[in-house]
PDB file of C-alpha atoms in Angstrom:
ATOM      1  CA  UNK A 641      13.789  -2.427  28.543  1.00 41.00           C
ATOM      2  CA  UNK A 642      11.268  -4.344  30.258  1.00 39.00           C
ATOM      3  CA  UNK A 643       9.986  -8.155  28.822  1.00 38.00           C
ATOM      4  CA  UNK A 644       6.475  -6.334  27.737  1.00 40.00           C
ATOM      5  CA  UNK A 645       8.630  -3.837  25.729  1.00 43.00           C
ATOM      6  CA  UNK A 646       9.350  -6.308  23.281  1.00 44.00           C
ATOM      7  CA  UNK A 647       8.376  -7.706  19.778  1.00 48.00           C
ATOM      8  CA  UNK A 648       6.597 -11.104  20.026  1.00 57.00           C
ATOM      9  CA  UNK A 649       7.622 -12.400  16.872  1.00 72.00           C
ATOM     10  CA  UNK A 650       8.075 -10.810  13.303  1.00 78.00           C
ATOM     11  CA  UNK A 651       4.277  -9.430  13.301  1.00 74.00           C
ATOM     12  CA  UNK A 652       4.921  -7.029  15.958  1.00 75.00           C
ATOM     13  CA  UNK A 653       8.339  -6.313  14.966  1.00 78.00           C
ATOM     14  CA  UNK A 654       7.375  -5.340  11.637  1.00 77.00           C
ATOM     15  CA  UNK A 655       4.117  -3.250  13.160  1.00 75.00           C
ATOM     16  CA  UNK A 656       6.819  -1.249  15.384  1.00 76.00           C
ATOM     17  CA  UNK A 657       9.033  -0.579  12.452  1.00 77.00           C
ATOM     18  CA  UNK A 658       6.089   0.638  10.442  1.00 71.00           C
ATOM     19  CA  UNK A 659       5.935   3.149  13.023  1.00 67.00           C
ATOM     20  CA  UNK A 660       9.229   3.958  13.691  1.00 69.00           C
ATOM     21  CA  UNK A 661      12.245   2.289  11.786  1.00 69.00           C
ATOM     22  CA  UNK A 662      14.413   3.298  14.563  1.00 68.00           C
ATOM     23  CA  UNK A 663      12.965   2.290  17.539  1.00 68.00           C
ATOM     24  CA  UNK A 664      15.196   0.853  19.375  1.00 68.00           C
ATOM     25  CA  UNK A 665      12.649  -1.872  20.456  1.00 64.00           C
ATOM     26  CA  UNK A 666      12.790  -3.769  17.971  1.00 76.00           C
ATOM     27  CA  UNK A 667      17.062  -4.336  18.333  1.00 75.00           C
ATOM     28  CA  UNK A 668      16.447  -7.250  19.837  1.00 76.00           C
ATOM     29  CA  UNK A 669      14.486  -9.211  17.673  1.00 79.00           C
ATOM     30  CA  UNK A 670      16.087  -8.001  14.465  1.00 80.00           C
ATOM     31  CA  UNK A 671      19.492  -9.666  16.032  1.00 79.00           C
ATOM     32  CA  UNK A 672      18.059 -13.304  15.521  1.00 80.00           C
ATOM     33  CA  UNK A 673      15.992 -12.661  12.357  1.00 83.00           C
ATOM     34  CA  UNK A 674      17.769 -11.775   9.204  1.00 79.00           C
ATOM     35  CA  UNK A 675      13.931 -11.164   7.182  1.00 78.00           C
ATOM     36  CA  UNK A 676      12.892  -8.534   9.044  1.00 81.00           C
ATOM     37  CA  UNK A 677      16.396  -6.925   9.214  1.00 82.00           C
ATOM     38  CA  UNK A 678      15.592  -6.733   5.060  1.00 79.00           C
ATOM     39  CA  UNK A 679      12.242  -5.365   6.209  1.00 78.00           C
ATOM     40  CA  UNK A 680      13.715  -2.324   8.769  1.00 80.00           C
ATOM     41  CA  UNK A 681      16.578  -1.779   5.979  1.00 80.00           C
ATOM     42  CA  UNK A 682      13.387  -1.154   3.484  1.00 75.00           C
ATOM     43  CA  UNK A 683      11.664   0.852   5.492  1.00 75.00           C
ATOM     44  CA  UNK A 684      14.900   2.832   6.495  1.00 77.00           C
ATOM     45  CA  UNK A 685      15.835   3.481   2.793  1.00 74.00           C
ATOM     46  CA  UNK A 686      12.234   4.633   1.934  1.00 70.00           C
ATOM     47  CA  UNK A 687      12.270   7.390   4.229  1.00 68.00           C
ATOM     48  CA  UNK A 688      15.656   8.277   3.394  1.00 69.00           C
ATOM     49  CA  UNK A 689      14.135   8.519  -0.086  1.00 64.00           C
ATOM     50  CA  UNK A 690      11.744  10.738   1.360  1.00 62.00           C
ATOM     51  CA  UNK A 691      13.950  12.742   3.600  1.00 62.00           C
ATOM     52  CA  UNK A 692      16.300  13.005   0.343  1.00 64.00           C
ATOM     53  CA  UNK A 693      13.170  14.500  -1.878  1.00 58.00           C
ATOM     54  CA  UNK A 694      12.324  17.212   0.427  1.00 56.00           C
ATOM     55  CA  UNK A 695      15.422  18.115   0.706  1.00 59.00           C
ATOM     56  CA  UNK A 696      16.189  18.723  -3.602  1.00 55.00           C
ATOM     57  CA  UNK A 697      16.551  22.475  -4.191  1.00 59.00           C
ATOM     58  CA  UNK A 698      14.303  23.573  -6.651  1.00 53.00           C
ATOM     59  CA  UNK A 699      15.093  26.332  -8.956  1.00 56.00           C
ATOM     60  CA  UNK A 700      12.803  28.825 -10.477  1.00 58.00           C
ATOM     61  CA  UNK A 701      11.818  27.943 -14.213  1.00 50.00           C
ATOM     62  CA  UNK A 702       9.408  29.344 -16.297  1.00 54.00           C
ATOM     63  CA  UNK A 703       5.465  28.125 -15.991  1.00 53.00           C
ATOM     64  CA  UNK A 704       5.878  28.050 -19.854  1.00 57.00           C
ATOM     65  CA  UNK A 705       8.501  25.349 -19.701  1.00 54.00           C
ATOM     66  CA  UNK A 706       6.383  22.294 -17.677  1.00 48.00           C
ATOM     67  CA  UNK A 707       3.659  22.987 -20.478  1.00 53.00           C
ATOM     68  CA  UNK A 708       6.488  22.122 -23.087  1.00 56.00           C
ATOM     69  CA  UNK A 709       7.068  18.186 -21.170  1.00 51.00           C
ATOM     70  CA  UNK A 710       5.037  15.897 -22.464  1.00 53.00           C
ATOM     71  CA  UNK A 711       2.988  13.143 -20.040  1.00 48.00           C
ATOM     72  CA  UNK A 712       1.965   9.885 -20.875  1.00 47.00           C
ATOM     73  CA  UNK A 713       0.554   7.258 -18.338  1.00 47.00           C
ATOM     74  CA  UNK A 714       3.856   6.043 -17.114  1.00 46.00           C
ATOM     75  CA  UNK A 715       5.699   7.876 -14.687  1.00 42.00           C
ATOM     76  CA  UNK A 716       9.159   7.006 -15.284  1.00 40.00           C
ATOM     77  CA  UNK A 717       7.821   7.378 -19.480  1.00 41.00           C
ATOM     78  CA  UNK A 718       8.245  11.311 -19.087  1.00 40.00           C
ATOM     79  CA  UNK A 719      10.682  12.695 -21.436  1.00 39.00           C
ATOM     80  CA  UNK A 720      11.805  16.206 -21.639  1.00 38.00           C
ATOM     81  CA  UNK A 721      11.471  18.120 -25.373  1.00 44.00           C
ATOM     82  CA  UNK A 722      14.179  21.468 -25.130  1.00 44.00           C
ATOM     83  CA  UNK A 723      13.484  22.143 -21.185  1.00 44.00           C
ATOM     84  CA  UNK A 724      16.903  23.983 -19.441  1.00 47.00           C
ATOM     85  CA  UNK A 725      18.728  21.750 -17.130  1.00 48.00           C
ATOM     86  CA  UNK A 726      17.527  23.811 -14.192  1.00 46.00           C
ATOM     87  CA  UNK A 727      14.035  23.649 -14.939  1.00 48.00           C
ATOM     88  CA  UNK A 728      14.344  19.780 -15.579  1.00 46.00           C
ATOM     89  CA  UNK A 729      15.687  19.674 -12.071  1.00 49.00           C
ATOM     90  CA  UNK A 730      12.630  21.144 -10.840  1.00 49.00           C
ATOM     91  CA  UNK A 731      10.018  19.380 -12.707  1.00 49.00           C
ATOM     92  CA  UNK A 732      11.994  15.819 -11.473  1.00 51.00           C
ATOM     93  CA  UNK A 733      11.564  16.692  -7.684  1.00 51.00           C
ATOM     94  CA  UNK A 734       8.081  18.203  -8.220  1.00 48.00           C
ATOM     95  CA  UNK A 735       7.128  15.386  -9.979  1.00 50.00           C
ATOM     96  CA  UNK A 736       8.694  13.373  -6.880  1.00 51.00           C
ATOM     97  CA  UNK A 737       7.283  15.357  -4.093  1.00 48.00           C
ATOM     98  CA  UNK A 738       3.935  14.964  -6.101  1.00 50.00           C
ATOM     99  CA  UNK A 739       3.981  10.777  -5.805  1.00 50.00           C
ATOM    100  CA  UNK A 740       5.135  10.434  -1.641  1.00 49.00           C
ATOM    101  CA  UNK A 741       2.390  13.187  -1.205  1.00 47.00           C
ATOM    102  CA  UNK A 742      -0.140  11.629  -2.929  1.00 48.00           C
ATOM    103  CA  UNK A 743      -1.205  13.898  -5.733  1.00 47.00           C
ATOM    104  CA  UNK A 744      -0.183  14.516  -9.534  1.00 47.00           C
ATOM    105  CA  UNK A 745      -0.371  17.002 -12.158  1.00 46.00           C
ATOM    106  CA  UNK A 746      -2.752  17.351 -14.775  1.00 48.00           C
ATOM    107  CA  UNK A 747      -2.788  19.671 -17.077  1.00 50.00           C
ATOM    108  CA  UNK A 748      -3.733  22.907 -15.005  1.00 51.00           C
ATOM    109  CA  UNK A 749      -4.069  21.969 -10.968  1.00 55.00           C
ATOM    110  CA  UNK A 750      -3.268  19.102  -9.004  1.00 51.00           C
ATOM    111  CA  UNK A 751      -5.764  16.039  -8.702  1.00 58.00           C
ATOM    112  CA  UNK A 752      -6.161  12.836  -6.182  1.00 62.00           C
ATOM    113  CA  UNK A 753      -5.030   9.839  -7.642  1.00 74.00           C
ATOM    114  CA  UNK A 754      -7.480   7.464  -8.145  1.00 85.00           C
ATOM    115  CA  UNK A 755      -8.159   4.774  -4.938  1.00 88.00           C
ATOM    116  CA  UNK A 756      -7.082   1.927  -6.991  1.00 89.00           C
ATOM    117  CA  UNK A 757      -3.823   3.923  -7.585  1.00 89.00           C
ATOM    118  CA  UNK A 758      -3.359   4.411  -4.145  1.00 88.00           C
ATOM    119  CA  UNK A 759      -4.024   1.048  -3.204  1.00 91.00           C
ATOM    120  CA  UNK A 760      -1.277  -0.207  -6.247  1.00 91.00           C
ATOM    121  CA  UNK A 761       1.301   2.358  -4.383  1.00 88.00           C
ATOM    122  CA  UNK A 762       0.291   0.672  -1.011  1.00 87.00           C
ATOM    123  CA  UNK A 763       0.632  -2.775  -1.785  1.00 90.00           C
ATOM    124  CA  UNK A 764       4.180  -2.010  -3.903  1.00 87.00           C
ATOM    125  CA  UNK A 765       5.353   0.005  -0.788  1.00 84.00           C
ATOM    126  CA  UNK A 766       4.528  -3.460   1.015  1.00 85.00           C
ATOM    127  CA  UNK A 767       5.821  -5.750  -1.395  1.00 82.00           C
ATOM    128  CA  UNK A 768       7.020  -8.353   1.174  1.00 85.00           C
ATOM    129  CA  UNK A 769       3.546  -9.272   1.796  1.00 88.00           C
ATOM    130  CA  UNK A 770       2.918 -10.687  -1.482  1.00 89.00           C
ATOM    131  CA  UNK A 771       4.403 -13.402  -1.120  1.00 89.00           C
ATOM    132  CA  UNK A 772       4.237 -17.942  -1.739  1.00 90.00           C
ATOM    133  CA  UNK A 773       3.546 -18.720   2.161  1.00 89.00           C
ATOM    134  CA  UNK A 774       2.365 -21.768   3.869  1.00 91.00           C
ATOM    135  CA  UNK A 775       2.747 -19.676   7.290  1.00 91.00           C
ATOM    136  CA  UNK A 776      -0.685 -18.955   8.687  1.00 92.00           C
ATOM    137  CA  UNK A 777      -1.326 -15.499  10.773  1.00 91.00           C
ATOM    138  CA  UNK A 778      -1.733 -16.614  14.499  1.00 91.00           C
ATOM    139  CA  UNK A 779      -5.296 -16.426  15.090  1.00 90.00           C
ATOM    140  CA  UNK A 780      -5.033 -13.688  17.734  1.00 90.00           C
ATOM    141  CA  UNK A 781      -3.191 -11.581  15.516  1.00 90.00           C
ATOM    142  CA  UNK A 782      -5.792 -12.017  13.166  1.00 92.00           C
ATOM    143  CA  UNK A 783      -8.486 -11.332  15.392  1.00 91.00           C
ATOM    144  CA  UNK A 784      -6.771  -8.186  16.504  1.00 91.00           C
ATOM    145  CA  UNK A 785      -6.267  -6.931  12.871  1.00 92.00           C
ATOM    146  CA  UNK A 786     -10.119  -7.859  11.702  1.00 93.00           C
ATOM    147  CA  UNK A 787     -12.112  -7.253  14.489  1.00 90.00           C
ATOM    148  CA  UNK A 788     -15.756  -9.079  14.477  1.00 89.00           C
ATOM    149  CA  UNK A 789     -17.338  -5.886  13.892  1.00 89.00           C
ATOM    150  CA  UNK A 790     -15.412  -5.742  10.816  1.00 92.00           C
ATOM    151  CA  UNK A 791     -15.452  -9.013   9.301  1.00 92.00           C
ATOM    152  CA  UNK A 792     -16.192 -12.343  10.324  1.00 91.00           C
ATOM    153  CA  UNK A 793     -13.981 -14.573   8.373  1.00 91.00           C
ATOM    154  CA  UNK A 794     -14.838 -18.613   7.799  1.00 88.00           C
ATOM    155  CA  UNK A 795     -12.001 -21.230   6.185  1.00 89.00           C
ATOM    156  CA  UNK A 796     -13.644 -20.604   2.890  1.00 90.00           C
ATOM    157  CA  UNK A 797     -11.071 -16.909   2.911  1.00 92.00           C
ATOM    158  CA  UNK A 798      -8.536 -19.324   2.914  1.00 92.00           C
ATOM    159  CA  UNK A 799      -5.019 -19.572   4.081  1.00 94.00           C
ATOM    160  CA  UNK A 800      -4.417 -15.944   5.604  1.00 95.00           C
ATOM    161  CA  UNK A 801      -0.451 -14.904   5.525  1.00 94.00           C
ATOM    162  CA  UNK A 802      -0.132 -11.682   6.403  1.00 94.00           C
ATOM    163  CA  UNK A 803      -2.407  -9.127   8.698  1.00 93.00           C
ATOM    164  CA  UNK A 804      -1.798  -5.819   9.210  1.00 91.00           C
ATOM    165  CA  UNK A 805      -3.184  -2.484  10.105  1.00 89.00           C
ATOM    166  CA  UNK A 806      -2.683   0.480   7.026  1.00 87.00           C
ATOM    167  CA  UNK A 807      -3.708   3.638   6.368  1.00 85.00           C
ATOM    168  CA  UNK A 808      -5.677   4.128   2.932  1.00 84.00           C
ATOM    169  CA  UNK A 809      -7.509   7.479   2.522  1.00 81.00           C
ATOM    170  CA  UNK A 810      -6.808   8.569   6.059  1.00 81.00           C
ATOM    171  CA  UNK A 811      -8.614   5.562   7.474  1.00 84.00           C
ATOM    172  CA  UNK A 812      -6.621   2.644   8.919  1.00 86.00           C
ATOM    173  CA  UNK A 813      -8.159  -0.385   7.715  1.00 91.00           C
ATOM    174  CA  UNK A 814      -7.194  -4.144   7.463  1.00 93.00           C
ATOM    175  CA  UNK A 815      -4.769  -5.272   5.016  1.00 94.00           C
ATOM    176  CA  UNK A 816      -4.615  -9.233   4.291  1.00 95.00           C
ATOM    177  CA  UNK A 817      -2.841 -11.226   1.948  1.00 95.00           C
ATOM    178  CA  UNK A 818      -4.540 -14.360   1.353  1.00 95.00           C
ATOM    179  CA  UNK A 819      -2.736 -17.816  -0.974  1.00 95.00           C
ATOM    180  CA  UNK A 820      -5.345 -18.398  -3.722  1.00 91.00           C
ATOM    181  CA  UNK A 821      -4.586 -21.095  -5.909  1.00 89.00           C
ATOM    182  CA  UNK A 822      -2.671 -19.199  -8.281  1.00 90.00           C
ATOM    183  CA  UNK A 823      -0.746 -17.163  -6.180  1.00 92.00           C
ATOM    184  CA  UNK A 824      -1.012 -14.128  -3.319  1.00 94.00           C
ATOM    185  CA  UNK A 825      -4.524 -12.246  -3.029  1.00 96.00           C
ATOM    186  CA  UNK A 826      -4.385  -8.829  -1.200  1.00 95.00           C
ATOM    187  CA  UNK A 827      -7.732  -8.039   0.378  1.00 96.00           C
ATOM    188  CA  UNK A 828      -8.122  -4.955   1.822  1.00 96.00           C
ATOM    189  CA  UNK A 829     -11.566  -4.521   4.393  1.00 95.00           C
ATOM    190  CA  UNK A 830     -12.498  -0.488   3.621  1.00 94.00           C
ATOM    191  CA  UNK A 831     -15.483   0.260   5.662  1.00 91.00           C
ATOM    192  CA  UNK A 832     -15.285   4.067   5.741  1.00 90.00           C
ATOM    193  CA  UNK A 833     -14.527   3.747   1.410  1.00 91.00           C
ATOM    194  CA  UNK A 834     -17.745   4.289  -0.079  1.00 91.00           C
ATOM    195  CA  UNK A 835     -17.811   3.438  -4.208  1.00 92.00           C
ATOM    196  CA  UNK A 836     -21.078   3.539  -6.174  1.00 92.00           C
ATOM    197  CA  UNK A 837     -20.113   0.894  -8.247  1.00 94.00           C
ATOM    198  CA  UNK A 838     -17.233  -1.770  -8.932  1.00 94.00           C
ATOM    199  CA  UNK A 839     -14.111  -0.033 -10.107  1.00 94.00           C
ATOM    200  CA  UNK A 840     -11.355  -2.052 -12.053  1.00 94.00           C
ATOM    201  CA  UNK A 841      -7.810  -1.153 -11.959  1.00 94.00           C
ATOM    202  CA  UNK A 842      -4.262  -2.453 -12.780  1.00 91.00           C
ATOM    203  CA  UNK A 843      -0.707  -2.085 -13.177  1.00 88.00           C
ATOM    204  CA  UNK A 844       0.131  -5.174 -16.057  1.00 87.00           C
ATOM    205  CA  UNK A 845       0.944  -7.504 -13.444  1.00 90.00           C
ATOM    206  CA  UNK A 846      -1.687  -6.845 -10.720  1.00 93.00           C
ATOM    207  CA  UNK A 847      -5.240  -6.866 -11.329  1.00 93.00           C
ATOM    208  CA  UNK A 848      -7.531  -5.228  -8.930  1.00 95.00           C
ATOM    209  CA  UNK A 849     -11.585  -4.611  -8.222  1.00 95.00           C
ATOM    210  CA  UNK A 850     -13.010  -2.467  -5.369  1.00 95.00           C
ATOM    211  CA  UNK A 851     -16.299  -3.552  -4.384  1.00 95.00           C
ATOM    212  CA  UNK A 852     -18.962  -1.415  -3.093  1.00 94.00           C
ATOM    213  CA  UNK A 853     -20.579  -3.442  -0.326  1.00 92.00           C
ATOM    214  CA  UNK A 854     -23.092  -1.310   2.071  1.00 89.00           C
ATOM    215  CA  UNK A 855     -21.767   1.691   3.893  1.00 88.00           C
ATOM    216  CA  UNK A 856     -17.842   0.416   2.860  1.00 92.00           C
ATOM    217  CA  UNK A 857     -15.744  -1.625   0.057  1.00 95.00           C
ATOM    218  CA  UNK A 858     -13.536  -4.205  -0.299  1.00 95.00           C
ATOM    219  CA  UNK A 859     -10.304  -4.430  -2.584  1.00 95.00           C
ATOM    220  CA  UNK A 860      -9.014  -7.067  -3.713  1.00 96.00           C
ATOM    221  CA  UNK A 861      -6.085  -7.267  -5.584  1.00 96.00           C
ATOM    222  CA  UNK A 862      -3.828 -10.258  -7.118  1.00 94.00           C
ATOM    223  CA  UNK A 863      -2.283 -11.178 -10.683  1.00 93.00           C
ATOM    224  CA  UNK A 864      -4.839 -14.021 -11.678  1.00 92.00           C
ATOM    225  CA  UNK A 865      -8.086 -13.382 -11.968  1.00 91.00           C
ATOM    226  CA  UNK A 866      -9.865 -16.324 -11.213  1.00 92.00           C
ATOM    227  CA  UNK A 867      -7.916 -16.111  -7.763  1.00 91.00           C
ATOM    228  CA  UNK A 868     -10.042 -12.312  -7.410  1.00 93.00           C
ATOM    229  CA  UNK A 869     -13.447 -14.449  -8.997  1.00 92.00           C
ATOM    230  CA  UNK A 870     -13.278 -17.096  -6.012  1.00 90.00           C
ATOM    231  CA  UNK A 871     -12.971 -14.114  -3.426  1.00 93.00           C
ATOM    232  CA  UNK A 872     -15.373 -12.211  -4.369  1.00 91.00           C
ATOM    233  CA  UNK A 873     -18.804 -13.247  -3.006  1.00 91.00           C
ATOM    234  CA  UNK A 874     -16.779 -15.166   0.548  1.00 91.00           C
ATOM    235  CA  UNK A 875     -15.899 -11.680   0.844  1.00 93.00           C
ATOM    236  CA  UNK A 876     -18.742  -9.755   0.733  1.00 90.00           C
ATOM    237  CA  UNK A 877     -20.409 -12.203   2.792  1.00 90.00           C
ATOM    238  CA  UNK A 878     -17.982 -11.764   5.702  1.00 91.00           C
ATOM    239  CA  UNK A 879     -17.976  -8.373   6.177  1.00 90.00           C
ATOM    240  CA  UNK A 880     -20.130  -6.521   9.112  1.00 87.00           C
ATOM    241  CA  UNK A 881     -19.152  -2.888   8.674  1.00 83.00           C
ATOM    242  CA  UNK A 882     -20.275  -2.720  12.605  1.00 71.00           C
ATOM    243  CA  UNK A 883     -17.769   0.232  12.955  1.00 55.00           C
TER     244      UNK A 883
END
C-alpha cells in the first residue's frame, strides 16, 4: 500500500467506507481512531442487515391474508389481526425488503416514498452527522463536496461540520450539516430535484422543507425551526445550479 493509498483524515476514511466497509484501506487509519471504528462497525452491521433480509425465506400465503393486516403511518405500528405464522413471516420480510429498496405498499401496487421520506431515511442512515460540533470541514474538502457551479457559500451558512457526497433519487448531491443556533441543520444542495412548490415533512423530532429554487431544490432539515427560518433565503441565494 502506497502513501497516496491512504485516508487523509476521518473525511476520507469515512468516504471509503461508504463505499466499501471492507476495504482494506482504510485499516490503517481506523487503528488510531476509535470514532470512525463506530462508523465502519455501523456501516458493517447495516449491510449485514441487508445481506440478512434478502436472505429470509418467504413462504407462500394467501393474497387474501395481507388484505386482513391493518397499516397505519408507523412502520413498526403494524399489528397482525388472525394472519398464520407463515404468512406473518412473509409479510415481515416483504415489508423489510420494501424499506432498503425504497418502496412500500399501498393498498393495491407498490408506490415511491415521498422525497422528504427518503431524505428522513438518509439522514437517519447517517445519524453521526447530526451532531453538537465546533470542528469546521477543511475548506478543500468543502470545496470538493460543493463545487462553485453548485453553490457558492459565504460565512452567513455558518459553521459547516460535515460534507459529503450522497445519493438521493439516483443523483449524488451534496450533503451538509451546518450548527444553527439551536442545534444541527442538514442541508442538502438537489440540483437535478425539481419540486413545484415547498413541501413540508417530518418525523416528530426532525422538521424538514424542500425548496424549489430554479431548475433544482434545496432540503433542509433540523429539529428547530427557526434554525430552518434563518437558512432559508442564505440558501437560496448561494446556489448556482451551473451543473
Amino acid at each position: 500500500m502506497t502513501g497516496a493509498d491512504m485516508p487523509r483524515g476521518c473525511d476520507e476514511c469515512r468516504e471509503r467506507i461508504s463505499a466499501d466497509p471492507g476495504s482494506e484501506y482504510i485499516n490503517g487509519h481506523l487503528e488510531a481512531c476509535p470514532a470512525c471504528r463506530v462508523y465502519r462497525d455501523e456501516m458493517l452491521a447495516f449491510d449485514a442487515d441487508i445481506a440478512r433480509a434478502l436472505a429470509v425465506p418467504v413462504p407462500e400465503f394467501d393474497a387474501a391474508a395481507l388484505h386482513a393486516v391493518e397499516f397505519d403511518d408507523d412502520i413498526f405500528a403494524r399489528r397482525r389481526q388472525g394472519v398464520p405464522g407463515s404468512a406473518w413471516l412473509a409479510l415481515a420480510a416483504t415489508v423489510l425488503l420494501g424499506v432498503l429498496i425504497g418502496f412500500r405498499y399501498t393498498g393495491e401496487e407498490l408506490t415511491a416514498p415521498s422525497l422528504g421520506e427518503q431524505i428522513l431515511a438518509h439522514i437517519d442512515h447517517e445519524s453521526g452527522s447530526m451532531v453538537h460540533s465546533g470542528q469546521a470541514v477543511g475548506s478543500e474538502r468543502l470545496a470538493r463536496i460543493v463545487p462553485a457551479s453548485i453553490a457558492e457559500l459565504g460565512p452567513e451558512t455558518g459553521l459547516v461540520t460535515y460534507a459529503q457526497s450522497c445519493v438521493i433519487n439516483g443523483h449524488s448531491v451534496p450533503h451538509l450539516v451546518v450548527q444553527g443556533e439551536h442545534g444541527p441543520v442538514t442541508i442538502l444542495l438537489m440540483p437535478h430535484e425539481t419540486v413545484a412548490e415547498p413541501q413540508e415533512f417530518g418525523d416528530g423530532v426532525l422538521q424538514g422543507i424542500v425548496l424549489p429554487v430554479g431548475e433544482g431544490s434545496i432540503a433542509i432539515v433540523g429539529e428547530d425551526p427557526a434554525d430552518l427560518d434563518r437558512l432559508r433565503e442564505t440558501m437560496k441565494n448561494s446556489v448556482n445550479w451551473q451543473t
